[in-house]
Amino acid sequence: IPSGKGLPLLERVSVYCWFSESLDISIVKRASFSEVNPYFIALVAIFKALGHPTRLYICERLRETPHCVCELTELVGADTSTISKHLTILRNVGLVRSEKSGTTVYYSLACSCLKQFLQGAETLLKMKAESDSAAL
């Protein structure tokens, strides 16, 4: 079977069994992420950045309005260097952009689609909560 985009590769191997000299079978060779597709690697980086509670909270706050590091420090309750590191990760994957105004740098979501994504996730949470309460 030929492998397609992102599909595992198949290889022929000989397996020795007690009842036969050998059997030729096809087994699935696990494809590493680097073999799959660079697109999925980029997606994983985005979801990994959103996977940290503090970074997700920062995105939630930026969904409302741009903020500087000092404002995010107060909102999150962490020190400036921690917030700056989180913002760097978010900026590196393209989720957040920065704009300097005088001596202050303001951060905002890079794309309005992230706002829609976060709203969609919120809707899913509400639907799950309703479904769970209806099951009781």
PDB file of C-alpha atoms in Angstrom:
ATOM      1  CA  ILE A   1       0.000   0.000   0.000  1.00  0.00           C
ATOM      2  CA  PRO A   2       1.566   3.309  -0.969  1.00  0.00           C
ATOM      3  CA  SER A   3       1.721   5.898   1.733  1.00  0.00           C
ATOM      4  CA  GLY A   4      -0.129   9.158   1.216  1.00  0.00           C
ATOM      5  CA  LYS A   5       0.208  12.475   2.970  1.00  0.00           C
ATOM      6  CA  GLY A   6       0.552  11.839   6.670  1.00  0.00           C
ATOM      7  CA  LEU A   7      -0.265   8.142   6.390  1.00  0.00           C
ATOM      8  CA  PRO A   8       1.985   5.563   8.013  1.00  0.00           C
ATOM      9  CA  LEU A   9       4.407   3.699   5.800  1.00  0.00           C
ATOM     10  CA  LEU A  10       4.104  -0.038   5.287  1.00  0.00           C
ATOM     11  CA  GLU A  11       7.080  -2.325   5.079  1.00  0.00           C
ATOM     12  CA  ARG A  12       7.523  -5.997   4.360  1.00  0.00           C
ATOM     13  CA  VAL A  13       9.127  -8.100   7.031  1.00  0.00           C
ATOM     14  CA  SER A  14       9.679 -11.755   7.584  1.00  0.00           C
ATOM     15  CA  VAL A  15       8.294 -13.172  10.799  1.00  0.00           C
ATOM     16  CA  TYR A  16       9.416 -16.591  11.973  1.00  0.00           C
ATOM     17  CA  CYS A  17       6.763 -18.700  13.620  1.00  0.00           C
ATOM     18  CA  TRP A  18       6.934 -22.108  15.282  1.00  0.00           C
ATOM     19  CA  PHE A  19       4.548 -23.615  12.723  1.00  0.00           C
ATOM     20  CA  SER A  20       6.225 -22.267   9.571  1.00  0.00           C
ATOM     21  CA  GLU A  21       9.656 -21.336   8.356  1.00  0.00           C
ATOM     22  CA  SER A  22       8.563 -17.762   7.717  1.00  0.00           C
ATOM     23  CA  LEU A  23       5.533 -15.649   6.939  1.00  0.00           C
ATOM     24  CA  ASP A  24       5.701 -12.447   4.977  1.00  0.00           C
ATOM     25  CA  ILE A  25       3.390  -9.882   6.537  1.00  0.00           C
ATOM     26  CA  SER A  26       2.921  -6.152   6.283  1.00  0.00           C
ATOM     27  CA  ILE A  27       3.279  -4.152   9.452  1.00  0.00           C
ATOM     28  CA  VAL A  28       2.648  -0.476  10.060  1.00  0.00           C
ATOM     29  CA  LYS A  29       5.771   1.511  10.666  1.00  0.00           C
ATOM     30  CA  ARG A  30       5.016   4.508  12.858  1.00  0.00           C
ATOM     31  CA  ALA A  31       5.781   7.689  10.958  1.00  0.00           C
ATOM     32  CA  SER A  32       7.537  10.366  12.958  1.00  0.00           C
ATOM     33  CA  PHE A  33       6.093  13.880  13.017  1.00  0.00           C
ATOM     34  CA  SER A  34       8.881  15.143  10.798  1.00  0.00           C
ATOM     35  CA  GLU A  35       7.807  12.616   8.160  1.00  0.00           C
ATOM     36  CA  VAL A  36       4.139  13.516   8.350  1.00  0.00           C
ATOM     37  CA  ASN A  37       3.694  17.090   7.200  1.00  0.00           C
ATOM     38  CA  PRO A  38       5.186  20.472   8.185  1.00  0.00           C
ATOM     39  CA  TYR A  39       1.648  21.883   8.321  1.00  0.00           C
ATOM     40  CA  PHE A  40       0.753  19.570  11.215  1.00  0.00           C
ATOM     41  CA  ILE A  41       3.991  20.400  12.979  1.00  0.00           C
ATOM     42  CA  ALA A  42       3.050  24.096  12.826  1.00  0.00           C
ATOM     43  CA  LEU A  43      -0.466  23.310  14.119  1.00  0.00           C
ATOM     44  CA  VAL A  44       0.975  21.332  17.015  1.00  0.00           C
ATOM     45  CA  ALA A  45       3.153  24.322  17.940  1.00  0.00           C
ATOM     46  CA  ILE A  46       0.085  26.576  18.026  1.00  0.00           C
ATOM     47  CA  PHE A  47      -1.955  24.169  20.149  1.00  0.00           C
ATOM     48  CA  LYS A  48       1.023  23.547  22.412  1.00  0.00           C
ATOM     49  CA  ALA A  49       1.334  27.306  22.977  1.00  0.00           C
ATOM     50  CA  LEU A  50      -2.371  27.476  23.817  1.00  0.00           C
ATOM     51  CA  GLY A  51      -2.039  24.387  26.019  1.00  0.00           C
ATOM     52  CA  HIS A  52      -0.542  26.284  28.948  1.00  0.00           C
ATOM     53  CA  PRO A  53      -3.180  27.767  31.282  1.00  0.00           C
ATOM     54  CA  THR A  54      -1.378  31.099  31.660  1.00  0.00           C
ATOM     55  CA  ARG A  55      -0.925  31.550  27.914  1.00  0.00           C
ATOM     56  CA  LEU A  56      -4.545  30.641  27.276  1.00  0.00           C
ATOM     57  CA  TYR A  57      -5.619  33.147  29.930  1.00  0.00           C
ATOM     58  CA  ILE A  58      -3.427  35.816  28.301  1.00  0.00           C
ATOM     59  CA  CYS A  59      -5.137  35.118  24.966  1.00  0.00           C
ATOM     60  CA  GLU A  60      -8.524  35.387  26.659  1.00  0.00           C
ATOM     61  CA  ARG A  61      -7.581  38.805  28.043  1.00  0.00           C
ATOM     62  CA  LEU A  62      -6.181  39.931  24.687  1.00  0.00           C
ATOM     63  CA  ARG A  63      -9.449  38.855  23.088  1.00  0.00           C
ATOM     64  CA  GLU A  64     -11.054  41.831  24.804  1.00  0.00           C
ATOM     65  CA  THR A  65      -8.422  44.520  24.259  1.00  0.00           C
ATOM     66  CA  PRO A  66      -4.648  44.944  23.769  1.00  0.00           C
ATOM     67  CA  HIS A  67      -2.582  44.967  26.953  1.00  0.00           C
ATOM     68  CA  CYS A  68       0.964  45.842  27.947  1.00  0.00           C
ATOM     69  CA  VAL A  69       3.139  43.495  30.020  1.00  0.00           C
ATOM     70  CA  CYS A  70       2.506  45.494  33.198  1.00  0.00           C
ATOM     71  CA  GLU A  71      -1.280  45.118  32.792  1.00  0.00           C
ATOM     72  CA  LEU A  72      -0.978  41.397  32.055  1.00  0.00           C
ATOM     73  CA  THR A  73       1.281  40.995  35.086  1.00  0.00           C
ATOM     74  CA  GLU A  74      -1.490  42.356  37.291  1.00  0.00           C
ATOM     75  CA  LEU A  75      -4.217  40.317  35.566  1.00  0.00           C
ATOM     76  CA  VAL A  76      -2.295  37.044  35.746  1.00  0.00           C
ATOM     77  CA  GLY A  77      -0.597  37.613  39.081  1.00  0.00           C
ATOM     78  CA  ALA A  78       2.860  36.638  37.861  1.00  0.00           C
ATOM     79  CA  ASP A  79       6.124  38.528  37.583  1.00  0.00           C
ATOM     80  CA  THR A  80       7.090  40.505  34.491  1.00  0.00           C
ATOM     81  CA  SER A  81       9.731  38.065  33.254  1.00  0.00           C
ATOM     82  CA  THR A  82       7.264  35.153  33.348  1.00  0.00           C
ATOM     83  CA  ILE A  83       4.659  37.109  31.373  1.00  0.00           C
ATOM     84  CA  SER A  84       7.312  38.203  28.870  1.00  0.00           C
ATOM     85  CA  LYS A  85       8.364  34.583  28.319  1.00  0.00           C
ATOM     86  CA  HIS A  86       4.766  33.520  27.743  1.00  0.00           C
ATOM     87  CA  LEU A  87       4.240  36.390  25.303  1.00  0.00           C
ATOM     88  CA  THR A  88       7.408  35.413  23.421  1.00  0.00           C
ATOM     89  CA  ILE A  89       6.072  31.880  22.955  1.00  0.00           C
ATOM     90  CA  LEU A  90       2.713  33.204  21.758  1.00  0.00           C
ATOM     91  CA  ARG A  91       4.412  35.662  19.414  1.00  0.00           C
ATOM     92  CA  ASN A  92       6.785  33.016  18.014  1.00  0.00           C
ATOM     93  CA  VAL A  93       3.887  30.849  16.818  1.00  0.00           C
ATOM     94  CA  GLY A  94       2.065  33.865  15.398  1.00  0.00           C
ATOM     95  CA  LEU A  95      -0.809  34.105  17.878  1.00  0.00           C
ATOM     96  CA  VAL A  96       0.142  37.479  19.309  1.00  0.00           C
ATOM     97  CA  ARG A  97       1.581  40.630  17.806  1.00  0.00           C
ATOM     98  CA  SER A  98       3.224  43.568  19.511  1.00  0.00           C
ATOM     99  CA  GLU A  99       3.033  47.280  18.823  1.00  0.00           C
ATOM    100  CA  LYS A 100       5.190  49.899  20.488  1.00  0.00           C
ATOM    101  CA  SER A 101       3.548  53.108  21.659  1.00  0.00           C
ATOM    102  CA  GLY A 102       6.156  55.438  23.146  1.00  0.00           C
ATOM    103  CA  THR A 103       8.053  53.326  25.663  1.00  0.00           C
ATOM    104  CA  THR A 104       5.231  50.829  26.172  1.00  0.00           C
ATOM    105  CA  VAL A 105       4.682  47.698  24.090  1.00  0.00           C
ATOM    106  CA  TYR A 106       1.072  46.592  23.662  1.00  0.00           C
ATOM    107  CA  TYR A 107       0.168  43.022  22.776  1.00  0.00           C
ATOM    108  CA  SER A 108      -2.910  41.947  20.871  1.00  0.00           C
ATOM    109  CA  LEU A 109      -4.200  38.853  19.105  1.00  0.00           C
ATOM    110  CA  ALA A 110      -2.668  38.572  15.658  1.00  0.00           C
ATOM    111  CA  CYS A 111      -5.865  37.364  14.026  1.00  0.00           C
ATOM    112  CA  SER A 112      -9.553  37.780  14.747  1.00  0.00           C
ATOM    113  CA  CYS A 113      -9.971  34.096  13.910  1.00  0.00           C
ATOM    114  CA  LEU A 114      -8.387  33.302  17.285  1.00  0.00           C
ATOM    115  CA  LYS A 115     -11.226  35.225  18.940  1.00  0.00           C
ATOM    116  CA  GLN A 116     -13.699  33.031  17.063  1.00  0.00           C
ATOM    117  CA  PHE A 117     -11.741  29.910  18.014  1.00  0.00           C
ATOM    118  CA  LEU A 118     -11.831  30.838  21.704  1.00  0.00           C
ATOM    119  CA  GLN A 119     -15.560  31.607  21.447  1.00  0.00           C
ATOM    120  CA  GLY A 120     -16.061  28.212  19.802  1.00  0.00           C
ATOM    121  CA  ALA A 121     -14.186  26.499  22.624  1.00  0.00           C
ATOM    122  CA  GLU A 122     -16.369  28.359  25.130  1.00  0.00           C
ATOM    123  CA  THR A 123     -19.490  27.172  23.297  1.00  0.00           C
ATOM    124  CA  LEU A 124     -18.217  23.584  23.402  1.00  0.00           C
ATOM    125  CA  LEU A 125     -17.661  23.860  27.161  1.00  0.00           C
ATOM    126  CA  LYS A 126     -21.212  25.131  27.664  1.00  0.00           C
ATOM    127  CA  MET A 127     -22.644  22.351  25.492  1.00  0.00           C
ATOM    128  CA  LYS A 128     -20.669  19.738  27.421  1.00  0.00           C
ATOM    129  CA  ALA A 129     -21.823  21.160  30.762  1.00  0.00           C
ATOM    130  CA  GLU A 130     -25.450  21.086  29.581  1.00  0.00           C
ATOM    131  CA  SER A 131     -25.052  17.539  28.305  1.00  0.00           C
ATOM    132  CA  ASP A 132     -23.440  16.403  31.557  1.00  0.00           C
ATOM    133  CA  SER A 133     -26.146  18.013  33.695  1.00  0.00           C
ATOM    134  CA  ALA A 134     -28.891  16.500  31.502  1.00  0.00           C
ATOM    135  CA  ALA A 135     -27.340  13.047  31.974  1.00  0.00           C
ATOM    136  CA  LEU A 136     -27.756  13.336  35.760  1.00  0.00           C
TER     137      LEU A 136
END
